[in-house]
Short mmCIF file of C-alpha atoms and ligand atoms in Angstrom, two decimals:
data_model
loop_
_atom_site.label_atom_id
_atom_site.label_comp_id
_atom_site.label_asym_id
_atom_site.label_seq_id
_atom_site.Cartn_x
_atom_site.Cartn_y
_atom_site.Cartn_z
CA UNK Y 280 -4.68 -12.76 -12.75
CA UNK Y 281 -4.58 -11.38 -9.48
CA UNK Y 282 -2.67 -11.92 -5.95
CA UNK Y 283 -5.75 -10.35 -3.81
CA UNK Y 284 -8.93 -12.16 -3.33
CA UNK Y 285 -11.08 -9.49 -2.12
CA UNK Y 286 -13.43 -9.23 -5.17
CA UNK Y 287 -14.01 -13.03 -5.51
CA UNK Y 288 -16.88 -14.85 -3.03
CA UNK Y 289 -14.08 -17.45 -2.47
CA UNK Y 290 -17.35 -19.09 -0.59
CA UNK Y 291 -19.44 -19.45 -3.15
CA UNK Y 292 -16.43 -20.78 -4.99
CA UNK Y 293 -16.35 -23.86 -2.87
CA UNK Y 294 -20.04 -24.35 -1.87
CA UNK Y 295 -20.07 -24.88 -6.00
CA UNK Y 296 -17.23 -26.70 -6.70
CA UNK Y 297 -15.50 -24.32 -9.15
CA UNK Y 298 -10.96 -24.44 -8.60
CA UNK Y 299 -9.82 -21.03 -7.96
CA UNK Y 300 -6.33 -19.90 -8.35
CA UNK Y 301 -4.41 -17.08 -7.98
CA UNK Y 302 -0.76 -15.54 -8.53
CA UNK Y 303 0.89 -14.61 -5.33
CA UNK Y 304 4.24 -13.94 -4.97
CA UNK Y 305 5.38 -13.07 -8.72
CA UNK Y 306 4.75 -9.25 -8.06
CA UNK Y 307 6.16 -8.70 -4.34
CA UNK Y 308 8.96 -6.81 -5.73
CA UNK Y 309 6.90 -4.96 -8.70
CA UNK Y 310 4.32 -4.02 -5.96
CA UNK Y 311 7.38 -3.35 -2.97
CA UNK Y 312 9.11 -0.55 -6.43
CA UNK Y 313 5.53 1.39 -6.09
CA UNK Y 314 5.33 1.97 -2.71
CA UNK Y 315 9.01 3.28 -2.17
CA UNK Y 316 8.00 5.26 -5.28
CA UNK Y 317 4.88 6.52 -3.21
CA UNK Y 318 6.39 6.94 0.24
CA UNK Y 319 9.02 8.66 -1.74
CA UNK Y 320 6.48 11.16 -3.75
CA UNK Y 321 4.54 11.61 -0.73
CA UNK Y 322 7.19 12.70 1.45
CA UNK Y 323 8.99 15.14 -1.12
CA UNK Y 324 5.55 16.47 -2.57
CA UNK Y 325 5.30 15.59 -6.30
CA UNK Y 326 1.95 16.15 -6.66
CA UNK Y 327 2.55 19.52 -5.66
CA UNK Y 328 5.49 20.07 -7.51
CA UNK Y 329 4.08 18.76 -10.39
CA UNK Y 330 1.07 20.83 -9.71
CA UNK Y 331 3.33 23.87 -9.77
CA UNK Y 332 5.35 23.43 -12.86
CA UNK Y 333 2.33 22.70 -14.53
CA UNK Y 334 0.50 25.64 -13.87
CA UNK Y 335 3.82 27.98 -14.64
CA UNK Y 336 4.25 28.97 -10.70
CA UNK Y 337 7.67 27.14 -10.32
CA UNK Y 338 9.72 29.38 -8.07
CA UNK Y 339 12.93 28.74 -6.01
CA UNK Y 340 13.23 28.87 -2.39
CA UNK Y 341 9.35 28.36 -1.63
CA UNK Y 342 8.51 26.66 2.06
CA UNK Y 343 5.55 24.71 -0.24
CA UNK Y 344 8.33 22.72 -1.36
CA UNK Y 345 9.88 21.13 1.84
CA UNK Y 346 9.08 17.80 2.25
CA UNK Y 347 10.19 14.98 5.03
CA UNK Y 348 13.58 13.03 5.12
CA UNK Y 349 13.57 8.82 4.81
CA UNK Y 350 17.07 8.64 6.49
CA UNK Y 351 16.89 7.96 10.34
CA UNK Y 352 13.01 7.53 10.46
CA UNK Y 353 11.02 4.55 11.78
CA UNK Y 354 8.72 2.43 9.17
CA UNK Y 355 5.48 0.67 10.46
CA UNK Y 356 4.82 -2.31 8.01
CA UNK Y 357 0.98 -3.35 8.36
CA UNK Y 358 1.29 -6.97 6.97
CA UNK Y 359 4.87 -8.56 6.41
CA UNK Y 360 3.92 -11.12 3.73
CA UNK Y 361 6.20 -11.06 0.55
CA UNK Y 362 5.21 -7.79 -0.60
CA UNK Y 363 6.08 -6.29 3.34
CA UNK Y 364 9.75 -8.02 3.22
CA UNK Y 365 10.28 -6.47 -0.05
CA UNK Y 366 9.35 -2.78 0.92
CA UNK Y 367 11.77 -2.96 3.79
CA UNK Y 368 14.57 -4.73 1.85
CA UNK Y 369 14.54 -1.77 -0.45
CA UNK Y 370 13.91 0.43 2.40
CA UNK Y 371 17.33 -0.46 3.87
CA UNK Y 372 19.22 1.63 1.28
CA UNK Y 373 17.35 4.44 2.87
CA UNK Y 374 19.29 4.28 6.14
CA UNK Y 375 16.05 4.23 8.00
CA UNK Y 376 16.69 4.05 11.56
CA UNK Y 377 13.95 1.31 12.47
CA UNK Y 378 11.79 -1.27 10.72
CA UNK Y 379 8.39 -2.02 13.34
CA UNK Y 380 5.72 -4.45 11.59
CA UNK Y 381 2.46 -5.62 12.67
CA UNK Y 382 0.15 -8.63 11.79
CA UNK Y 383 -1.13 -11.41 12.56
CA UNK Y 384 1.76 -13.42 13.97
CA UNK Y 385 5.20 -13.52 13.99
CA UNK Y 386 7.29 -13.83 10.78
CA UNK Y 387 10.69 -15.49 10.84
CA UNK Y 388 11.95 -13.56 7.91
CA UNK Y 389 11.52 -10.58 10.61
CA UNK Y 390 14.53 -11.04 12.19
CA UNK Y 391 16.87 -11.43 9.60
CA UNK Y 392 15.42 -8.04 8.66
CA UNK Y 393 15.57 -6.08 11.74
CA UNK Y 394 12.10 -5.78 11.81
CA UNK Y 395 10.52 -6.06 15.42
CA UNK Y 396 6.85 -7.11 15.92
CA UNK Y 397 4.65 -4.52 17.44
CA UNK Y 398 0.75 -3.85 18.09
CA UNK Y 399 -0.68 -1.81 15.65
CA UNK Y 400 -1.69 0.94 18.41
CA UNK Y 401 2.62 1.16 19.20
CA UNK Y 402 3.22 1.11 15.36
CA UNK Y 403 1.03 4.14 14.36
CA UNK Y 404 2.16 6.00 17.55
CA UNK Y 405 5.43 5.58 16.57
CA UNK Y 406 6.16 5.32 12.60
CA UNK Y 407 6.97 8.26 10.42
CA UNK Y 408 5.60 6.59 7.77
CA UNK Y 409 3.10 3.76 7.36
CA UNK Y 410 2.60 1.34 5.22
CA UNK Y 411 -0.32 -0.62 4.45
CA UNK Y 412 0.64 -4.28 2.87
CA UNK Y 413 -1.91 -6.54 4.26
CA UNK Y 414 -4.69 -8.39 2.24
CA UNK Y 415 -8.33 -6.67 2.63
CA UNK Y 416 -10.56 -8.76 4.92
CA UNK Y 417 -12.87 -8.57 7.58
CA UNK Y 418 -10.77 -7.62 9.92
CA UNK Y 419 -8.93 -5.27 8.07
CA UNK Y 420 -11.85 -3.09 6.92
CA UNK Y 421 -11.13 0.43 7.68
CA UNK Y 422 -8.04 -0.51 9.39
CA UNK Y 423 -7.63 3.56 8.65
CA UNK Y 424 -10.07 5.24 10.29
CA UNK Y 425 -10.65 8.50 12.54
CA UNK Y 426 -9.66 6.96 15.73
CA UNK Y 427 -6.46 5.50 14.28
CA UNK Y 428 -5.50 8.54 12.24
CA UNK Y 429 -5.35 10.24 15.08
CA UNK Y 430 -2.91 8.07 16.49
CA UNK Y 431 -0.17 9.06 13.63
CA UNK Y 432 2.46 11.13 14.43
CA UNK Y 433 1.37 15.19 13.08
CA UNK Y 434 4.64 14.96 10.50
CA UNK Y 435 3.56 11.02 8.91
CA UNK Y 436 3.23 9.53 5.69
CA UNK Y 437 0.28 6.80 4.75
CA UNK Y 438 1.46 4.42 2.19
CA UNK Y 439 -1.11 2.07 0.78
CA UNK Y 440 -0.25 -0.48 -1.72
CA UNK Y 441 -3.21 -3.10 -0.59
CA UNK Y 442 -6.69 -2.52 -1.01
CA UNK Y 443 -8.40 1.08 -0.91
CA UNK Y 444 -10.90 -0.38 1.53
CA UNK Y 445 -8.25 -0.68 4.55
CA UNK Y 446 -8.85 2.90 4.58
CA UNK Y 447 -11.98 4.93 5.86
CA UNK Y 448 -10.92 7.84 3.04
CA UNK Y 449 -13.57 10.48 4.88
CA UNK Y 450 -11.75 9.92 7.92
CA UNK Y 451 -8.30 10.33 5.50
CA UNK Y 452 -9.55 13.38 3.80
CA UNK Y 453 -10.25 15.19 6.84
CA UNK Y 454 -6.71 14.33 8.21
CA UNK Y 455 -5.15 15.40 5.12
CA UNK Y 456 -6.80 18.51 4.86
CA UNK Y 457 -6.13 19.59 8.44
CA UNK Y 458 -2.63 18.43 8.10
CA UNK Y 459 -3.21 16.44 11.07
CA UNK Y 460 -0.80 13.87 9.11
CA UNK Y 461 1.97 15.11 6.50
CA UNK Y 462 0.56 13.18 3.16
CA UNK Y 463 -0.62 9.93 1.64
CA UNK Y 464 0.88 8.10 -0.85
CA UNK Y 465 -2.18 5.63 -2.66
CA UNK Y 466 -1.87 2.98 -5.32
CA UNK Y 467 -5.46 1.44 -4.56
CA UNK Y 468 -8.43 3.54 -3.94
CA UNK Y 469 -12.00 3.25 -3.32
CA UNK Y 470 -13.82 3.26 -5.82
CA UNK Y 471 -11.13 1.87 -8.62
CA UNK Y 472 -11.48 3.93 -11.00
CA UNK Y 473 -11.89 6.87 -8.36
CA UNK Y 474 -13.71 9.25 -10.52
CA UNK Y 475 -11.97 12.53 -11.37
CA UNK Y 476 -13.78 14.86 -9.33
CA UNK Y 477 -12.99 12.96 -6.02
CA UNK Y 478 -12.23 15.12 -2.84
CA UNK Y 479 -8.89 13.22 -2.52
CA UNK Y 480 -7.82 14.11 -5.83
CA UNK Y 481 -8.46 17.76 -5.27
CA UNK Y 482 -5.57 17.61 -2.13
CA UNK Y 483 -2.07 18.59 -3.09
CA UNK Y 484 -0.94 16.08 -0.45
CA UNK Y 485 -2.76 13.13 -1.40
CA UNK Y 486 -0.61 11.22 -4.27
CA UNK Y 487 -2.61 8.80 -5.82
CA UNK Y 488 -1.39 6.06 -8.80
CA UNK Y 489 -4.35 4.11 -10.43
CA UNK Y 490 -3.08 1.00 -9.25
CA UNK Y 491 -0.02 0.49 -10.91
CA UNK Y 492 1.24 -2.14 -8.75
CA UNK Y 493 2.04 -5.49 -10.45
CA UNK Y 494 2.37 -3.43 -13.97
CA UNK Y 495 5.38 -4.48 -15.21
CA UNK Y 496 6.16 -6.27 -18.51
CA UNK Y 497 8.06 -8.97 -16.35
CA UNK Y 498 5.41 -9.09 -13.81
CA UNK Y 499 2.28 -9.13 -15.94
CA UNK Y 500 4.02 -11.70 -18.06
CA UNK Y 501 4.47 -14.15 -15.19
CA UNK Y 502 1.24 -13.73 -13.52
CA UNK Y 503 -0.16 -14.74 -16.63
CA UNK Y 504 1.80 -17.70 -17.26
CA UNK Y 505 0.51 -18.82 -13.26
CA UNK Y 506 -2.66 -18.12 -14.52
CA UNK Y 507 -2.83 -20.08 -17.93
CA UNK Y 508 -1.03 -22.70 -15.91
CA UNK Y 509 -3.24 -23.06 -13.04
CA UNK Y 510 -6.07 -23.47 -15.75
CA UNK Y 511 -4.49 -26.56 -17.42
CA UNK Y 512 -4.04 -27.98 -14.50
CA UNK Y 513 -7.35 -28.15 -13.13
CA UNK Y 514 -8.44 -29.07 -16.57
CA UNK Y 515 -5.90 -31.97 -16.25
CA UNK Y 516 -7.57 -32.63 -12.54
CA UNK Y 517 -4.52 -31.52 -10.68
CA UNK Y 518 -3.67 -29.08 -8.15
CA UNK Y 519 -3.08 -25.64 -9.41
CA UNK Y 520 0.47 -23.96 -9.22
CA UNK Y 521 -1.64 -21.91 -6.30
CA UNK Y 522 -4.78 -23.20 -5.40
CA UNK Y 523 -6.50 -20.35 -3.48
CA UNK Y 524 -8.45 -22.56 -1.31
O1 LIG C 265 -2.89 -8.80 -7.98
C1 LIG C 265 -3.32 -8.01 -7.15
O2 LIG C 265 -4.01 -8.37 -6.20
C2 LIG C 265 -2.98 -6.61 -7.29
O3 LIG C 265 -3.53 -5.77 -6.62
C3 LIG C 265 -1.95 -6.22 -8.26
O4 LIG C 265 -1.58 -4.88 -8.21
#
């Protein structure tokens, strides 16, 4: 029951024989909800808000509070797959002022959504916030790292809704903690569950879910009717609703 296939030797898979499925798709917009939630709590400071009341130290009128506007800003999309389009078709009623995406080739869905195709070097330089929606592979190990954090504009948001591992979270600490960038927003982590004593838990400006992505009734509920689906039909000998290789 799961979109990604970053945990599963999909090699090993085949070399053997066994079917693999997965359920893609069903939770774009259940996934695209949590990371306008995060890009949201990151960039009005929730954690530390929450953090505040909390502890009893609410006051008015404190610069703590100030956080970063959506209106008018530019978006960098890493990965515009189904989950990507969904995050900027919700991002629209923000007013943002400009979509940029990067991956690895052109989608045709971009246009219709006024998103223009970038390199990931012009994307980070130029996005106020940033948002990670691209599968974990390879290539996209530590995608995030010290050289490309420093890239980010000084007042940007990291959004992650993929895998913790496009992110070297060292190299994130250290930016968050010299406010070299404004705040993260994370709904996958390394390790999952990130145990409670973790430096990035300890940051006001790190806002972290424990990967609530696809957890929706609705959502749930359909990737597991994929799932019980794709298993009678292999049992039956037939292609799978989504046969992952
Ligand atoms: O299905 C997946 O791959 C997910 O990460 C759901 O949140």
């Amino acid at each position: 029951m799961s979109s990604g296939l970053d945990h599963i030797r999909v090699e090993e898979l085949k070399k053997r024989g066994i079917a693999l499925g997965n359920c893609p798709h069903v939770l774009d917009n259940a996934v695209a909800d949590i990371a306008v939630g995060l890009l949201i709590g990151a960039a009005r400071k929730f954690k530390a808000g929450i953090r505040e009341l909390e502890s009893g130290q609410w006051k008015y009128g404190v610069q703590w509070s100030t956080g970063l506007d959506i209106a008018g800003s530019t978006v960098g999309i890493i990965g515009l797959g189904g989950i990507g389009q969904a995050i900027v078709r919700r991002l629209k009623g923000f007013d943002v002022a400009r979509f940029l995406y990067s991956g690895r080739s052109d989608k045709p869905q971009a246009k219709a959504l006024g998103a223009e195709r970038v390199p990931l070097e012009h994307l980070l330089k130029e996005s106020n916030y940033v948002v990670l929606a691209c599968p974990l592979t390879n290539e996209t190990q530590n995608l995030i790292n010290a050289d490309t954090l420093k890239l980010m504009k000084k007042n940007s948001v990291l959004v992650n809704i993929g895998r913790g591992g496009l992110i070297d979270q060292n190299a994130l600490y250290d930016a968050l903690k010299g406010n070299h960038i404004f705040a993260a927003g994370l709904d996958v982590v390394t390790p999952e569950p990130l145990p409670k004593d973790h430096p990035l838990i300890s940051l006001p400006n790190c806002f972290i879910l424990p990967h609530l992505g696809s957890a929706t009734i609705e959502t749930r509920n359909a990737m597991a009717s994929i799932a019980a689906n794709n298993i009678l039909l292999a049992l039956e000998g037939k292609s799978m609703l989504f046969p992952a290789y």
